[in-house]
Coordinates of C-alpha atoms and ligand atoms in Angstrom, one line a residue:
M20 CA 109.5 96.2 135.5
T21 CA 108.0 92.7 135.5
R22 CA 107.5 91.6 131.9
M23 CA 104.0 90.6 130.9
V24 CA 105.2 87.1 130.1
E25 CA 106.2 86.6 133.8
R26 CA 102.9 87.8 135.2
P27 CA 100.5 85.3 136.9
E28 CA 97.7 86.7 134.7
W29 CA 99.7 85.6 131.6
K30 CA 100.4 82.2 133.1
A31 CA 96.7 81.8 133.9
L32 CA 95.9 82.3 130.3
R33 CA 98.5 79.7 129.3
H34 CA 96.8 77.2 131.7
H35 CA 93.4 78.2 130.3
Y36 CA 94.5 77.7 126.8
E37 CA 95.5 74.1 127.5
Q38 CA 92.0 73.5 128.8
I39 CA 90.1 75.0 125.9
R40 CA 92.4 74.7 122.9
H41 CA 90.3 71.9 121.4
V42 CA 86.9 73.3 122.1
H43 CA 84.9 73.7 118.9
L44 CA 82.8 76.7 117.9
R45 CA 80.1 74.3 117.1
D46 CA 79.9 73.3 120.7
L47 CA 80.1 76.8 122.0
F48 CA 77.2 77.9 119.9
R49 CA 75.2 74.7 120.8
E50 CA 75.7 75.3 124.5
D51 CA 74.7 79.0 124.2
P52 CA 72.1 79.5 121.5
R53 CA 72.2 83.3 122.1
R54 CA 76.0 83.5 121.8
G55 CA 75.8 85.3 118.5
E56 CA 73.7 88.1 120.1
R57 CA 75.6 88.2 123.3
L58 CA 79.2 88.4 122.2
V59 CA 78.5 91.5 120.3
V60 CA 79.3 95.2 120.9
D61 CA 77.0 97.7 119.1
D62 CA 78.5 101.1 119.8
A63 CA 80.3 104.1 118.3
G64 CA 78.5 103.3 114.9
V65 CA 80.1 99.9 114.7
Y66 CA 78.5 96.5 115.0
F67 CA 81.2 94.2 116.2
D68 CA 80.5 90.5 116.5
Y69 CA 83.2 88.4 118.2
S70 CA 81.1 85.4 118.9
K71 CA 82.9 83.3 116.3
H72 CA 86.1 83.3 118.3
R73 CA 87.4 80.4 120.3
V74 CA 86.7 82.1 123.6
T75 CA 84.5 81.5 126.5
D76 CA 83.4 84.0 129.1
E77 CA 86.3 82.8 131.2
T78 CA 88.7 83.5 128.3
V79 CA 87.4 87.0 128.0
A80 CA 87.6 87.6 131.7
L81 CA 91.2 86.4 131.8
L82 CA 92.2 88.5 128.8
L83 CA 90.6 91.5 130.4
R84 CA 92.9 91.1 133.4
L85 CA 95.8 91.9 131.1
C86 CA 94.3 95.3 130.7
D87 CA 94.4 95.9 134.5
V88 CA 97.8 94.4 135.1
S89 CA 99.4 96.4 132.2
G90 CA 97.7 99.6 133.3
L91 CA 96.0 100.0 130.0
R92 CA 93.5 102.6 131.3
R93 CA 96.5 104.7 132.5
G94 CA 98.2 104.2 129.2
I95 CA 95.2 105.5 127.3
E96 CA 94.9 108.5 129.5
A97 CA 98.6 109.2 129.1
M98 CA 98.3 109.1 125.4
F99 CA 95.4 111.5 125.3
A100 CA 97.2 113.8 127.8
G101 CA 100.3 114.0 125.5
E102 CA 102.8 112.1 127.8
H103 CA 105.9 110.9 126.1
L104 CA 104.8 107.4 125.4
N105 CA 107.2 107.0 122.5
V106 CA 110.0 106.5 124.9
T107 CA 112.9 105.7 122.6
E108 CA 112.3 109.0 120.7
D109 CA 111.1 110.8 123.8
R110 CA 107.9 112.1 122.1
P111 CA 104.2 112.3 122.8
V112 CA 101.9 110.1 120.7
L113 CA 99.1 112.4 119.9
H114 CA 97.4 111.4 116.6
V115 CA 94.1 111.7 118.6
A116 CA 94.8 115.5 118.7
L117 CA 94.4 115.6 114.9
R118 CA 90.7 114.9 115.3
T119 CA 90.0 116.6 118.6
P120 CA 87.2 119.2 118.3
Q121 CA 88.3 122.9 118.5
G122 CA 88.1 124.3 122.0
T123 CA 89.4 121.2 123.7
K124 CA 93.0 121.9 125.0
I125 CA 95.9 119.4 124.8
V126 CA 99.0 121.2 125.8
V127 CA 102.5 119.9 124.7
D128 CA 105.5 121.9 125.9
G129 CA 103.3 124.9 126.6
V130 CA 101.6 124.8 123.2
D131 CA 97.9 124.0 122.7
V132 CA 98.3 121.4 119.8
V133 CA 94.6 121.3 119.1
E134 CA 94.6 125.0 118.2
E135 CA 97.6 124.3 115.9
V136 CA 95.7 121.5 114.3
H137 CA 92.7 123.7 113.6
T138 CA 94.8 126.5 112.2
C139 CA 96.4 124.0 109.9
L140 CA 93.0 122.6 108.9
A141 CA 91.8 126.0 108.0
R142 CA 94.8 126.6 105.8
M143 CA 94.3 123.2 104.2
E144 CA 90.7 124.1 103.5
A145 CA 91.6 127.4 101.9
F146 CA 94.2 125.7 99.7
S147 CA 91.8 122.8 98.7
E148 CA 89.1 125.2 97.8
R149 CA 91.4 127.1 95.5
I150 CA 92.3 123.8 93.7
R151 CA 88.7 122.5 93.7
G152 CA 87.4 125.9 92.4
R153 CA 90.1 125.7 89.6
E154 CA 91.4 129.0 90.9
W155 CA 95.0 127.8 91.6
Q156 CA 96.9 128.3 88.4
G157 CA 100.1 126.8 87.2
A158 CA 103.0 128.8 85.8
T159 CA 101.4 129.1 82.4
G160 CA 98.1 130.3 83.7
L161 CA 96.2 127.0 83.3
A162 CA 94.2 125.8 86.3
I163 CA 95.6 122.8 88.2
R164 CA 93.6 119.6 87.5
N165 CA 96.1 117.0 88.6
V166 CA 97.4 116.5 92.1
V167 CA 100.3 114.2 92.6
N168 CA 101.2 113.2 96.2
I169 CA 104.9 112.3 96.5
G170 CA 105.7 110.5 99.8
I171 CA 106.3 107.0 101.1
G172 CA 105.2 104.8 104.0
G173 CA 102.8 106.9 106.2
S174 CA 103.2 109.8 103.8
D175 CA 101.7 107.7 101.0
L176 CA 99.8 104.7 102.2
G177 CA 97.2 106.6 104.2
P178 CA 96.3 109.3 101.6
E179 CA 96.2 106.7 98.8
M180 CA 94.1 104.2 100.8
A181 CA 91.6 107.0 101.7
H182 CA 91.6 108.4 98.2
A183 CA 90.6 104.9 97.0
A184 CA 88.1 104.4 99.9
L185 CA 86.3 107.7 99.3
A186 CA 86.5 107.8 95.5
W187 CA 82.7 108.0 95.3
Y188 CA 82.8 111.3 97.2
G189 CA 85.6 112.8 95.2
D190 CA 85.8 115.5 92.5
R191 CA 86.3 113.3 89.5
G192 CA 87.6 116.3 87.5
I193 CA 90.7 116.2 89.6
T194 CA 93.1 113.4 88.9
C195 CA 95.0 112.4 92.0
R196 CA 98.1 110.2 91.8
F197 CA 100.5 108.8 94.4
V198 CA 104.1 108.4 93.6
S199 CA 106.1 106.5 96.3
N200 CA 108.7 104.1 95.0
V201 CA 112.2 105.2 94.1
D202 CA 111.8 103.0 91.1
G203 CA 111.6 105.6 88.4
M204 CA 108.9 103.7 86.6
D205 CA 106.5 104.7 89.4
F206 CA 107.0 108.4 88.6
Y207 CA 107.0 107.6 84.9
E208 CA 103.7 105.6 85.0
K209 CA 101.9 108.0 87.3
T210 CA 102.8 111.1 85.2
R211 CA 103.1 109.9 81.6
D212 CA 99.6 111.0 80.7
L213 CA 99.5 114.2 82.8
D214 CA 100.1 117.7 81.5
P215 CA 102.8 119.3 83.7
T216 CA 101.3 122.7 83.2
E217 CA 98.1 121.5 85.0
T218 CA 99.9 119.4 87.6
L219 CA 100.6 120.2 91.2
F220 CA 102.8 118.1 93.5
I221 CA 102.3 117.7 97.2
V222 CA 105.6 116.6 98.6
C223 CA 104.8 114.8 101.9
S224 CA 107.6 113.9 104.2
K225 CA 107.6 114.4 108.0
S226 CA 111.4 114.3 108.0
F227 CA 111.9 115.7 104.5
G228 CA 115.0 113.5 104.5
T229 CA 113.6 110.3 102.9
L230 CA 115.6 109.2 99.9
E231 CA 112.7 108.0 97.9
T232 CA 110.6 111.1 98.4
L233 CA 113.4 113.6 97.8
T234 CA 114.5 111.7 94.6
N235 CA 110.9 111.7 93.3
A236 CA 110.5 115.4 94.2
R237 CA 113.7 116.3 92.3
T238 CA 112.5 114.4 89.3
A239 CA 109.1 116.1 89.5
R240 CA 110.8 119.5 89.7
T241 CA 112.8 118.8 86.5
W242 CA 109.6 117.4 84.8
V243 CA 107.7 120.6 85.6
L244 CA 110.4 123.1 84.9
D245 CA 111.3 121.4 81.6
A246 CA 107.7 122.0 80.5
V247 CA 106.9 125.4 81.9
G248 CA 110.3 127.0 82.2
G249 CA 111.1 129.5 84.9
G250 CA 112.6 128.9 88.3
E251 CA 111.4 129.5 91.9
D252 CA 108.2 131.2 90.8
A253 CA 107.2 128.2 88.8
V254 CA 108.2 125.9 91.6
A255 CA 105.9 127.9 94.0
K256 CA 102.9 127.3 91.6
H257 CA 103.5 123.6 91.2
F258 CA 104.8 122.4 94.5
V259 CA 103.6 122.5 98.1
A260 CA 105.1 120.5 101.0
V261 CA 103.9 118.9 104.1
S262 CA 106.6 118.4 106.7
A263 CA 107.8 118.8 110.2
N264 CA 111.2 120.1 108.9
P265 CA 110.9 123.6 107.4
D266 CA 114.7 124.0 107.0
R267 CA 114.9 121.0 104.7
V268 CA 111.8 122.1 102.8
A269 CA 113.5 125.5 102.2
E270 CA 116.8 123.8 101.3
F271 CA 114.9 121.8 98.7
G272 CA 113.6 125.0 97.1
I273 CA 110.0 125.0 98.2
D274 CA 108.9 128.3 99.8
T275 CA 107.9 127.5 103.4
A276 CA 104.8 129.8 102.8
N277 CA 103.7 126.8 100.7
M278 CA 104.4 124.3 103.5
F279 CA 101.8 122.7 105.7
P280 CA 103.0 121.5 109.1
M281 CA 103.5 118.1 110.6
W282 CA 104.5 117.6 114.2
D283 CA 106.9 115.3 116.0
W284 CA 104.0 114.0 118.1
V285 CA 102.3 112.4 115.1
G286 CA 103.8 109.1 113.8
G287 CA 104.0 108.8 110.0
R288 CA 101.7 105.8 110.0
Y289 CA 99.1 107.7 112.1
S290 CA 99.2 110.8 110.0
Y291 CA 96.8 110.7 107.0
D292 CA 94.3 112.7 109.0
S293 CA 96.8 115.5 109.3
A294 CA 98.0 117.7 106.4
I295 CA 99.6 114.5 105.1
G296 CA 96.0 114.0 103.9
L297 CA 96.0 117.2 101.9
S298 CA 95.6 115.4 98.6
L299 CA 92.6 113.7 100.1
M300 CA 91.1 116.9 101.2
V301 CA 91.6 118.4 97.7
F302 CA 89.8 115.4 96.2
V303 CA 86.9 115.0 98.6
G304 CA 86.6 118.5 100.0
A305 CA 86.9 119.9 103.5
D306 CA 83.4 118.9 104.6
A307 CA 84.0 115.3 103.9
F308 CA 87.5 115.5 105.4
R309 CA 86.0 117.0 108.6
E310 CA 83.3 114.3 108.6
M311 CA 86.1 111.7 108.5
L312 CA 87.8 113.4 111.5
A313 CA 84.5 113.3 113.4
G314 CA 84.3 109.5 112.7
F315 CA 87.9 109.1 114.1
H316 CA 87.0 111.2 117.1
A317 CA 83.8 109.1 117.9
V318 CA 86.0 106.0 118.1
D319 CA 88.7 107.8 120.1
E320 CA 86.0 108.7 122.7
H321 CA 84.7 105.2 122.7
F322 CA 88.2 103.9 123.2
R323 CA 88.9 106.4 126.0
T324 CA 85.6 105.9 127.9
A325 CA 83.9 102.6 127.2
P326 CA 84.4 99.9 129.8
F327 CA 87.0 97.4 128.5
E328 CA 84.5 94.6 128.2
R329 CA 82.4 96.7 125.8
N330 CA 85.4 98.5 124.2
I331 CA 85.7 97.4 120.6
P332 CA 89.4 98.1 119.9
V333 CA 90.4 96.7 123.3
L334 CA 88.5 93.5 122.5
M335 CA 90.0 93.3 119.0
G336 CA 93.4 93.7 120.6
L337 CA 92.8 91.1 123.3
I338 CA 91.5 88.6 120.9
G339 CA 94.5 89.1 118.7
I340 CA 96.8 88.5 121.6
W341 CA 94.9 85.3 122.4
Y342 CA 95.7 83.8 119.0
N343 CA 99.1 85.4 118.5
D344 CA 100.5 84.4 121.9
F345 CA 98.6 81.3 123.0
F346 CA 97.5 79.6 119.8
G347 CA 100.7 80.5 118.0
A348 CA 98.9 82.1 115.1
E349 CA 101.5 84.1 113.1
T350 CA 99.2 86.1 110.8
H351 CA 96.0 88.0 110.8
A352 CA 93.9 88.5 107.8
V353 CA 91.8 91.7 107.2
L354 CA 89.1 91.1 104.6
P355 CA 87.0 94.1 103.6
Y356 CA 83.9 93.4 101.5
S357 CA 84.1 96.6 99.6
Q358 CA 86.2 97.2 96.5
Y359 CA 86.7 100.8 97.6
L360 CA 88.8 99.4 100.5
W361 CA 91.2 97.5 98.2
K362 CA 94.2 99.5 99.7
L363 CA 93.1 99.1 103.4
T364 CA 95.1 96.1 104.2
A365 CA 98.3 97.5 102.7
Y366 CA 97.7 100.6 104.9
L367 CA 97.1 98.4 108.0
Q368 CA 100.2 96.5 107.3
Q369 CA 102.3 99.6 108.0
L370 CA 100.1 100.6 110.9
D371 CA 100.3 97.3 112.7
M372 CA 103.6 95.8 111.6
E373 CA 105.8 99.0 111.8
S374 CA 104.1 99.7 115.2
N375 CA 104.2 96.3 116.8
G376 CA 107.1 94.6 115.0
K377 CA 109.3 94.9 118.1
H378 CA 111.5 92.6 120.1
V379 CA 112.2 94.5 123.3
T380 CA 110.1 96.1 126.0
R381 CA 109.9 99.8 126.6
D382 CA 112.6 99.5 129.1
G383 CA 114.9 97.5 126.8
Q384 CA 114.5 93.9 127.9
P385 CA 113.8 91.1 125.5
V386 CA 110.0 91.0 125.3
G387 CA 109.9 87.2 125.7
L388 CA 106.6 86.7 123.9
Q389 CA 105.2 87.0 120.3
T390 CA 104.5 90.6 119.3
G391 CA 102.7 91.9 116.2
P392 CA 101.2 89.6 113.7
I393 CA 101.8 89.5 109.9
V394 CA 98.8 91.4 108.5
W395 CA 97.6 90.5 105.1
G396 CA 94.5 90.2 103.0
Q397 CA 92.6 92.0 100.2
A398 CA 89.1 92.9 99.3
G399 CA 86.5 90.2 99.3
T400 CA 85.2 88.5 97.2
N401 CA 88.4 88.4 95.2
G402 CA 90.4 86.8 98.0
Q403 CA 87.9 83.9 98.1
H404 CA 89.2 82.8 94.7
A405 CA 92.8 83.1 95.6
Y406 CA 93.8 82.2 99.2
Y407 CA 90.7 81.4 101.2
Q408 CA 91.3 77.7 100.4
L409 CA 94.2 77.9 102.9
I410 CA 92.1 79.7 105.5
H411 CA 89.4 77.0 105.2
Q412 CA 91.3 73.9 104.9
G413 CA 95.0 74.6 105.3
T414 CA 97.0 73.6 108.4
K415 CA 97.5 77.2 109.7
L416 CA 95.2 79.0 112.1
I417 CA 94.4 82.4 110.5
P418 CA 92.1 84.7 112.6
S419 CA 90.4 87.0 110.2
D420 CA 88.4 90.3 110.3
F421 CA 85.5 90.5 108.0
I422 CA 84.4 94.1 107.3
G423 CA 81.1 94.8 105.5
F424 CA 78.6 97.5 104.7
A425 CA 74.9 97.3 104.5
D426 CA 74.3 99.8 101.7
A427 CA 76.2 100.1 98.4
L428 CA 77.0 103.7 97.4
E429 CA 75.3 103.0 94.0
A430 CA 72.6 100.4 93.4
V431 CA 74.1 98.2 90.7
G432 CA 71.7 95.4 90.0
D433 CA 71.7 92.9 92.9
H434 CA 75.4 93.1 93.4
Q435 CA 75.3 94.3 97.0
D436 CA 73.2 91.3 98.3
L437 CA 75.5 88.9 96.4
L438 CA 78.5 90.6 97.8
M439 CA 77.2 90.5 101.4
S440 CA 75.9 87.0 101.1
N441 CA 79.6 86.1 101.0
F442 CA 80.4 88.3 103.9
F443 CA 77.9 86.2 106.0
A444 CA 78.7 82.9 104.4
Q445 CA 82.4 82.8 104.8
P446 CA 82.6 83.3 108.5
E447 CA 79.8 80.8 109.0
A448 CA 81.6 78.2 106.9
L449 CA 85.0 79.0 108.7
A450 CA 83.4 78.6 112.1
F451 CA 81.2 75.6 111.6
G452 CA 82.9 73.7 108.7
K453 CA 81.3 70.6 107.3
T454 CA 81.7 67.3 109.1
A455 CA 82.5 64.0 107.2
D456 CA 78.9 62.8 108.0
E457 CA 77.5 65.9 106.4
V458 CA 79.7 65.5 103.4
R459 CA 78.7 61.8 103.0
A460 CA 75.0 62.8 103.4
D461 CA 75.5 64.9 100.3
G462 CA 76.3 61.7 98.4
V463 CA 80.0 62.5 98.0
P464 CA 82.0 59.4 96.9
A465 CA 83.9 57.8 99.8
G466 CA 87.3 58.6 98.3
Q467 CA 86.6 62.3 98.4
V468 CA 85.1 62.6 101.8
S469 CA 88.2 63.6 103.7
A470 CA 89.3 66.2 101.1
R471 CA 85.8 67.7 101.2
T472 CA 85.5 67.8 104.9
F473 CA 85.9 71.2 106.6
E474 CA 87.2 71.1 110.1
G475 CA 85.8 74.5 110.9
N476 CA 86.7 76.2 114.2
R477 CA 88.5 79.0 112.2
P478 CA 87.9 82.2 114.1
T479 CA 86.6 85.5 112.7
S480 CA 85.4 88.9 113.8
S481 CA 82.6 90.6 111.8
L482 CA 82.5 94.4 111.6
L483 CA 79.3 95.6 110.0
F484 CA 78.7 99.3 109.2
P485 CA 75.7 100.9 107.6
R486 CA 77.5 102.4 104.6
L487 CA 81.1 103.4 103.6
T488 CA 81.2 107.2 104.3
P489 CA 84.1 109.5 105.3
D490 CA 82.8 109.2 108.8
T491 CA 82.8 105.4 108.7
L492 CA 86.3 105.3 107.3
G493 CA 87.5 107.4 110.2
R494 CA 85.8 105.1 112.6
L495 CA 87.3 102.0 111.0
V496 CA 90.9 103.3 110.9
A497 CA 90.7 104.5 114.5
L498 CA 89.5 101.1 115.6
Y499 CA 92.7 99.6 114.2
E500 CA 94.9 102.3 115.5
H501 CA 93.6 101.7 119.0
K502 CA 93.7 97.9 118.6
V503 CA 97.4 98.3 117.8
F504 CA 97.9 100.6 120.9
T505 CA 96.1 98.0 123.1
Q506 CA 98.3 95.2 122.0
G507 CA 101.6 97.2 122.1
W508 CA 100.7 98.4 125.6
I509 CA 100.0 95.0 126.9
W510 CA 103.1 93.5 125.4
G511 CA 105.0 96.4 127.0
I512 CA 106.7 97.5 123.7
D513 CA 107.1 101.0 122.1
S514 CA 104.6 100.9 119.3
F515 CA 105.7 104.3 118.0
D516 CA 109.3 104.1 117.0
Q517 CA 110.6 102.2 113.9
W518 CA 114.4 101.7 114.3
G519 CA 114.2 98.5 112.3
V520 CA 113.7 100.4 109.0
E521 CA 116.7 102.7 109.8
L522 CA 119.4 100.1 109.3
G523 CA 118.2 99.2 105.8
K524 CA 118.2 102.9 104.9
T525 CA 121.8 103.4 106.1
L526 CA 123.1 100.3 104.3
A527 CA 121.4 101.3 101.0
N528 CA 123.0 104.8 101.2
D529 CA 126.4 103.2 101.6
I530 CA 125.9 101.1 98.5
I531 CA 124.8 103.9 96.1
P532 CA 128.3 105.1 95.4
E533 CA 129.5 101.6 94.8
L534 CA 126.9 101.1 92.1
E535 CA 127.6 104.4 90.5
A536 CA 131.5 104.4 90.6
D537 CA 133.2 104.5 87.2
T538 CA 136.0 102.3 88.4
D539 CA 136.0 99.2 90.6
P540 CA 134.8 100.4 94.0
G541 CA 136.7 97.7 96.0
L542 CA 133.7 96.1 97.7
G543 CA 133.9 95.1 101.4
H544 CA 130.6 93.3 101.9
D545 CA 130.0 89.6 102.3
S546 CA 130.9 87.4 99.3
S547 CA 127.2 87.1 98.2
T548 CA 126.6 90.9 98.3
N549 CA 129.9 91.6 96.6
A550 CA 129.2 89.1 93.8
L551 CA 125.7 90.5 93.3
I552 CA 126.9 94.1 93.1
R553 CA 129.7 93.1 90.6
R554 CA 127.1 91.3 88.4
Y555 CA 124.8 94.3 88.5
R556 CA 127.7 96.6 87.5
A557 CA 128.7 94.3 84.7
L558 CA 125.1 94.1 83.5
R559 CA 125.1 97.9 83.4
G560 CA 128.4 98.0 81.6
R561 CA 130.4 99.4 84.5
Ligands
F6P612 O1 109.8 103.6 106.7 C1 110.2 104.4 107.7 C2 109.5 105.7 107.7 O2 110.1 106.5 108.6 C3 108.0 105.5 108.1 O3 107.8 105.4 109.4 C4 107.4 106.8 107.5 O4 106.1 106.7 107.4 C5 108.2 106.8 106.2 O5 109.5 106.3 106.5 C6 108.2 108.1 105.5 O6 108.9 109.1 106.3 P1 108.8 110.6 106.0 O7 107.4 111.1 106.1 O8 109.7 111.3 107.0 O9 109.4 110.8 104.6

């Protein structure tokens, strides 16, 4: 297969880059006064403004050719049809089935997965209603009021992000916590003020073999049983599991009747809209959860059917490629102007970096181009007082997404307009900067003019939504999922495996007995690792 980097369409973009790399956004806006209305897509409940990017109509046309030459349309259809796009694991990539309305069929190996999804949703709903109605009792007869999700990576970041994002819609009488780190202090801090008799654990692990999760789940079992006494009966009242591996769930001691399914065709980082989001459904209720699924689905349909030049995730993906592969930008900032979205970027880090942090193509050749960016950021306006200085005046090019909402969920003074004034001001300042002449005209002393000059030409996308709702959250996350798909497909990589994290897991497992041994374990690592382990053992008195 010809690699993307060798294609004439890629080379044409390189040539084009040389021609326009110094073109300034000030000039692009001057030449086309309606640019800010033209380079916009208003569809699928999203207002997406990409006018403040260093692109011309020709750039966009050349980028769109990457879709054709990579067969993106075919790739999207293959994903929705359940083809095995995760080639190294030989699995379908079907997170879109998680939000496909009942009645639509997607058949995988003879099974209609949409039907399975809806059966699971109905079970989740019944379970959630029992907790929300305070009907589910712990072993001592007290109603469950605390729900602790134990999981890591995709089995943690999504539910926790969405729990934070939708806090306004949640039942505040239910305390939800998320334990992920194998650092015991995570478990300690998240449970120290909870009453075990009123606490239920949802152990989420697709594989049910993840060291962190199983360790935390064992600790939780001891914590509960020490308080309530009893054995399997008590476990059944305080533990449910979400997993694709019933055997391991049973081996752990959780009755599989208390297990909600996961499927091989959903990647962990694409899974919080499955039963992995059970804690979220308990918190916000089934109606809100289903509303979120409808939001996801609306963007799935947009991605599947909208022409690429009006397709928001495709444009997000192409613009990302433009900076990543041609301007040499290494990072991508995501800056939501909503405190409720304070966990969004951490969630997107896994989604994007675990998906597209790859160095070979789907057929195993070196990819020969830059793949996924480093994703970072936090909620505005906080970031403005931390690292925006570097975005404005540093030496690095950092394309950024600004995400904003028109309405606040509660009217608190004039906060919303103050917040959103920043959402509008920052991209404007980043794009247009402030020339030395403008700085001088402000009466700035000559010695400070260069330090106070803003070059501008810093690219941003603006994504504006009416209001942060479950539906909007679904739309927002689906946009990023499909952006990641678009990029991975064009680069020709497998966005759905994660072999890179496996090596670290294996090595850590080998080291555990060396840390715990009573006598000198006879270390065989490199001299640095050996010395560090010896020092650790000495510090621990071993
Ligand atoms: O970090 C690797 C990884 O496999 C992620 O892809 C996944 O989300 C996480 O571990 C947790 O996996 P599991 O749900 O199987 O415990």
